[in-house]
Short mmCIF file of C-alpha atoms in Angstrom, two decimals:
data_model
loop_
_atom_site.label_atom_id
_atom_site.label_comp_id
_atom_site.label_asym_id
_atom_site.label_seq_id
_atom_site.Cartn_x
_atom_site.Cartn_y
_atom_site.Cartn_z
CA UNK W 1 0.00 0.00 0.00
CA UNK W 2 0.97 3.58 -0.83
CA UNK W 3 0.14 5.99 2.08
CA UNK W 4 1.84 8.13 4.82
CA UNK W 5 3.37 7.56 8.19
CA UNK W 6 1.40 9.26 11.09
CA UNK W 7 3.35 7.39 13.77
CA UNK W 8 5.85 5.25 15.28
CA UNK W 9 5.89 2.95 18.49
CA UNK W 10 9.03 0.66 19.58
CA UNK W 11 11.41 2.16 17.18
CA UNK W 12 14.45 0.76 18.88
CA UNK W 13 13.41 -2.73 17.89
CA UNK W 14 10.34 -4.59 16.37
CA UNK W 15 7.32 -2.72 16.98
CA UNK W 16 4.71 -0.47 15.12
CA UNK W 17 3.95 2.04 12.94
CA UNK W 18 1.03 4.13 11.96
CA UNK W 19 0.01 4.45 8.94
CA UNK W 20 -2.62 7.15 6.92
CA UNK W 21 -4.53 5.29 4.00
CA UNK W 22 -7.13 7.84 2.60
CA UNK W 23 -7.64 9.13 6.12
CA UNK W 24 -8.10 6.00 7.64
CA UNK W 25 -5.15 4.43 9.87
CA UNK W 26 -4.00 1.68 10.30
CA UNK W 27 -1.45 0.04 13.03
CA UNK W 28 1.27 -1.88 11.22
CA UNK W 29 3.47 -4.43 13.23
CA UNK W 30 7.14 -4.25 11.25
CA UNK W 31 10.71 -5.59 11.93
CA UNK W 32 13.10 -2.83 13.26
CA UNK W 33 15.06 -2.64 9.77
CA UNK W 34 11.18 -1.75 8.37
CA UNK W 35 10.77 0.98 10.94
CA UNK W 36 14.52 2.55 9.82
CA UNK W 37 13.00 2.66 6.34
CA UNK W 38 10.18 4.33 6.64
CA UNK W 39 11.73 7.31 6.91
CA UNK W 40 9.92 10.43 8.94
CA UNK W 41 7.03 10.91 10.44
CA UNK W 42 4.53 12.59 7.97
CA UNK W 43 6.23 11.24 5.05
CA UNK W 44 5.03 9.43 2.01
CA UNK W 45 6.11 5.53 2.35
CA UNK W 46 5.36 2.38 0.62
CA UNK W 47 4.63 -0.36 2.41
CA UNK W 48 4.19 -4.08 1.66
CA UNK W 49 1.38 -6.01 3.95
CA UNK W 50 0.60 -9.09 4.78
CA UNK W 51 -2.49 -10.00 7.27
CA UNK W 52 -2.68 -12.86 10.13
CA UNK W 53 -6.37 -13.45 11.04
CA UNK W 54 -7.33 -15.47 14.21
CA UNK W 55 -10.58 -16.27 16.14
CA UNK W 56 -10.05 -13.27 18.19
CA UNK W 57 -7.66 -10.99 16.06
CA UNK W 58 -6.76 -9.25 12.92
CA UNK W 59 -2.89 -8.32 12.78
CA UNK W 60 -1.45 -6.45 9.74
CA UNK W 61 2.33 -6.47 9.53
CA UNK W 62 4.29 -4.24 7.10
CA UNK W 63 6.95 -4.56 5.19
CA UNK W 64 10.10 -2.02 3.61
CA UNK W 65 10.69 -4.64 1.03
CA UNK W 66 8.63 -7.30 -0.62
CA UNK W 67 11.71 -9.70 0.05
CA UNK W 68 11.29 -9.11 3.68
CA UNK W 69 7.58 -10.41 3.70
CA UNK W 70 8.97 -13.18 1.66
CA UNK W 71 10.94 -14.15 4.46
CA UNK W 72 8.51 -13.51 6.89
CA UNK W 73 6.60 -15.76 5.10
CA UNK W 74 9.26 -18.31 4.73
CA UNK W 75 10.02 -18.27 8.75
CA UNK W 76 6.68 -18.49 9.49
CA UNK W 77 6.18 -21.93 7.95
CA UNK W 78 8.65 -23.72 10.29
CA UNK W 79 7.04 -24.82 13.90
CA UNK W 80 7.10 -23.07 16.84
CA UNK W 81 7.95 -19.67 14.65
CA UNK W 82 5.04 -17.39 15.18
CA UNK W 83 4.67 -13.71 13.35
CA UNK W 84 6.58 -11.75 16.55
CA UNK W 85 9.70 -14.36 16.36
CA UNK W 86 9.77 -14.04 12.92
CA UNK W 87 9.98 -10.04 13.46
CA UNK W 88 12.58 -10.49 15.64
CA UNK W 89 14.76 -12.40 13.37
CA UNK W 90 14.07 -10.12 10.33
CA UNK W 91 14.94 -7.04 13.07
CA UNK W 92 18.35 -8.90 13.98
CA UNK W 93 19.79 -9.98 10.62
CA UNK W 94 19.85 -8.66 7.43
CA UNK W 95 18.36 -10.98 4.39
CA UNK W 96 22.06 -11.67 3.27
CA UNK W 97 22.84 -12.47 6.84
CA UNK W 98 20.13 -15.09 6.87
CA UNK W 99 20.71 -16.46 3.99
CA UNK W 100 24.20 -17.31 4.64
CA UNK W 101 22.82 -18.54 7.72
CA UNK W 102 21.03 -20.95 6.88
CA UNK W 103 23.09 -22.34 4.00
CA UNK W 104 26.35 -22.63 6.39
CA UNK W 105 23.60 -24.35 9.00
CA UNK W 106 24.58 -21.48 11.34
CA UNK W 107 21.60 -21.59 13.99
CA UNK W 108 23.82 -19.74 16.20
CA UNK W 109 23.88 -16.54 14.38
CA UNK W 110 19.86 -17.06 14.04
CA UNK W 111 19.40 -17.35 17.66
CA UNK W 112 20.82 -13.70 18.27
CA UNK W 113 17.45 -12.78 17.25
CA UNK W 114 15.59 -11.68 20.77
CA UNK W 115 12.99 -15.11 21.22
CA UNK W 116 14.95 -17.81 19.71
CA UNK W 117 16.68 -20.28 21.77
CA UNK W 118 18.72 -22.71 20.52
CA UNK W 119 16.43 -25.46 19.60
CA UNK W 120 14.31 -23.16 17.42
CA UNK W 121 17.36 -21.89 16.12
CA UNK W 122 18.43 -25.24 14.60
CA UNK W 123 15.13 -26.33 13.66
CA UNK W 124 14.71 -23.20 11.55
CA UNK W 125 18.68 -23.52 10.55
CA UNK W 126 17.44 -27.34 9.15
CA UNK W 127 13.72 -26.80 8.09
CA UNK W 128 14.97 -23.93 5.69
CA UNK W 129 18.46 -25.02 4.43
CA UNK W 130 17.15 -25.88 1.46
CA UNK W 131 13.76 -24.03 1.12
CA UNK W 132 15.55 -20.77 1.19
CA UNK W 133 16.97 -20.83 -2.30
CA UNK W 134 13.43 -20.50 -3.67
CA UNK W 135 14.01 -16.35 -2.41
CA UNK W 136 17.40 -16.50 -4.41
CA UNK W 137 20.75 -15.80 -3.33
CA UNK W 138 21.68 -19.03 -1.27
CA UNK W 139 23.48 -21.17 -3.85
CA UNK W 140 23.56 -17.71 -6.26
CA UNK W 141 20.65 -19.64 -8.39
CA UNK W 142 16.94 -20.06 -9.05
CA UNK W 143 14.80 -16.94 -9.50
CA UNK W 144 13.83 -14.53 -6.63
CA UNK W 145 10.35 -14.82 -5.93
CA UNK W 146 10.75 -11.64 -3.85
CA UNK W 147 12.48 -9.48 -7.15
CA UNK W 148 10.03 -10.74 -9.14
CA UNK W 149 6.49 -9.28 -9.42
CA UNK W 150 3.66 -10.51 -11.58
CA UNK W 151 3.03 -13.93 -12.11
CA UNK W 152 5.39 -15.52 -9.34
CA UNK W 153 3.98 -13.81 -6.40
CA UNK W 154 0.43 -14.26 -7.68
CA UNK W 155 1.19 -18.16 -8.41
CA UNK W 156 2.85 -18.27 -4.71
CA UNK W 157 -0.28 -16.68 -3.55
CA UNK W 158 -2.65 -18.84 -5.80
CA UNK W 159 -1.11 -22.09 -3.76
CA UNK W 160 -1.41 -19.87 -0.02
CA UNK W 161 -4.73 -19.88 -1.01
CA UNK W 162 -5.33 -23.74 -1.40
CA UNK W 163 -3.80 -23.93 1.86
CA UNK W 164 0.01 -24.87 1.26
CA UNK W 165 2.53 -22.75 3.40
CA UNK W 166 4.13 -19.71 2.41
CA UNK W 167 7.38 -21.66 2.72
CA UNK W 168 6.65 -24.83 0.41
CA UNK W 169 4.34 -22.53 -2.07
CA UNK W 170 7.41 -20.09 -2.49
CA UNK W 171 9.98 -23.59 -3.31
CA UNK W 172 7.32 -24.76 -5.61
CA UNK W 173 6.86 -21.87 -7.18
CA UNK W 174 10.65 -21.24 -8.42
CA UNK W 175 11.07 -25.14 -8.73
CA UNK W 176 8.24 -24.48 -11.43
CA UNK W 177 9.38 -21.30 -12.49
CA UNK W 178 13.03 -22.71 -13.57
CA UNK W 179 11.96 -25.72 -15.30
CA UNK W 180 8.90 -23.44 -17.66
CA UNK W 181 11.47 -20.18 -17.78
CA UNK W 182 10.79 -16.76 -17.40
CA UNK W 183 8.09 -16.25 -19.70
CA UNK W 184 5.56 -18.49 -18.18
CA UNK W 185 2.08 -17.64 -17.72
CA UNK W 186 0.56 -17.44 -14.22
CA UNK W 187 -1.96 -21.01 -15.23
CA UNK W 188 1.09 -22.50 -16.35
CA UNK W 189 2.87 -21.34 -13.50
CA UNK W 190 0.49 -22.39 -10.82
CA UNK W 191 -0.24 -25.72 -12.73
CA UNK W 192 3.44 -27.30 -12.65
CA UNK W 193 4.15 -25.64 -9.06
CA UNK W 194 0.82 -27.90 -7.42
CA UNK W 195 2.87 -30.81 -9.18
CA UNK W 196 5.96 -30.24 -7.76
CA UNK W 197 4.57 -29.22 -4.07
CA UNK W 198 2.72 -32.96 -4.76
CA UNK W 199 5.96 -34.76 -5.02
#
């Protein structure tokens, strides 16, 4: 969404913002590198969103970058790592940090992240080792989902929608996207990615 930032809560690390949409606002929950980028108060910003809904909530994160809701999305499909742990990793480490991360099988640099111990550390360090490269820049192949607008991101959220995680939708996705090139269509897209996430 396109709008302007009224406010700011928690700047020092994950935390909130406020933001103006046609004179309606909305509270954002965003990493602390999403915060930095905002910018000032009062200023135009651009902000990518994605939206958790619960029995008893609605919570609408934000996002500097579409990469970084990528990755939210990516962390958020491993166990035990809910939306404010994910936050907290995003706030710690820049992508390029994680990435190396989690090809090296670092979970120690992952648990500097405020929230994650150890265990979840090296369950996130394993669980994504080899999702990751769907974003791009792990092995230095595959297509970025995240650079990529259009057909991609609508395929990854075409499978979201039939209820496959972020995480495996995104691998699927460029698994699909590498073996059609990058001229496929979004049906042709979506069609081979459901075969590969069936495999």
């Amino acid at each position: 969404m396109i709008a302007k930032l009224t406010g700011r809560l928690d700047s020092s690390g994950a935390g909130h913002a406020v933001i103006d949409v046609g004179g309606v606002g909305y509270l954002v929950e965003a990493s602390a590198r999403t915060l930095d980028a905002l910018g000032p108060v009062g200023g135009d910003v651009t902000i990518h969103t994605e939206m958790l809904v619960g029995e008893d909530f609605l919570r609408l994160l934000g996002f500097a970058k579409a990469e970084e809701r990528d990755w939210f999305r990516l962390l958020t499909s491993v166990q035990g790592v809910g939306a404010k742990v994910a936050l907290a990793i995003l706030s710690a480490l820049e992508i390029g940090d994680l990435q190396r991360a989690l090809a090296s099988g670092d979970s120690a640099m992952i648990a500097r992240a405020n929230g994650v111990g150890p265990k979840l550390a090296q369950r996130i360090a394993h669980e994504l080792k080899d999702k990751a490269g769907a974003l791009g820049g792990i092995a230095g192949t595959g297509p970025s989902l995240a650079a990529t607008a259009g057909p991609l991101s609508d395929a990854v959220a075409a499978l979201t929608g039939l209820g496959f995680k972020p995480g495996e939708a995104s691998a699927a996705v460029a698994a699909a996207s590498e073996e059609l090139g990058a001229g496929a269509s979004l049906d042709a897209l979506v069609r081979a990615a459901l075969k590969k996430a069936a495999k």
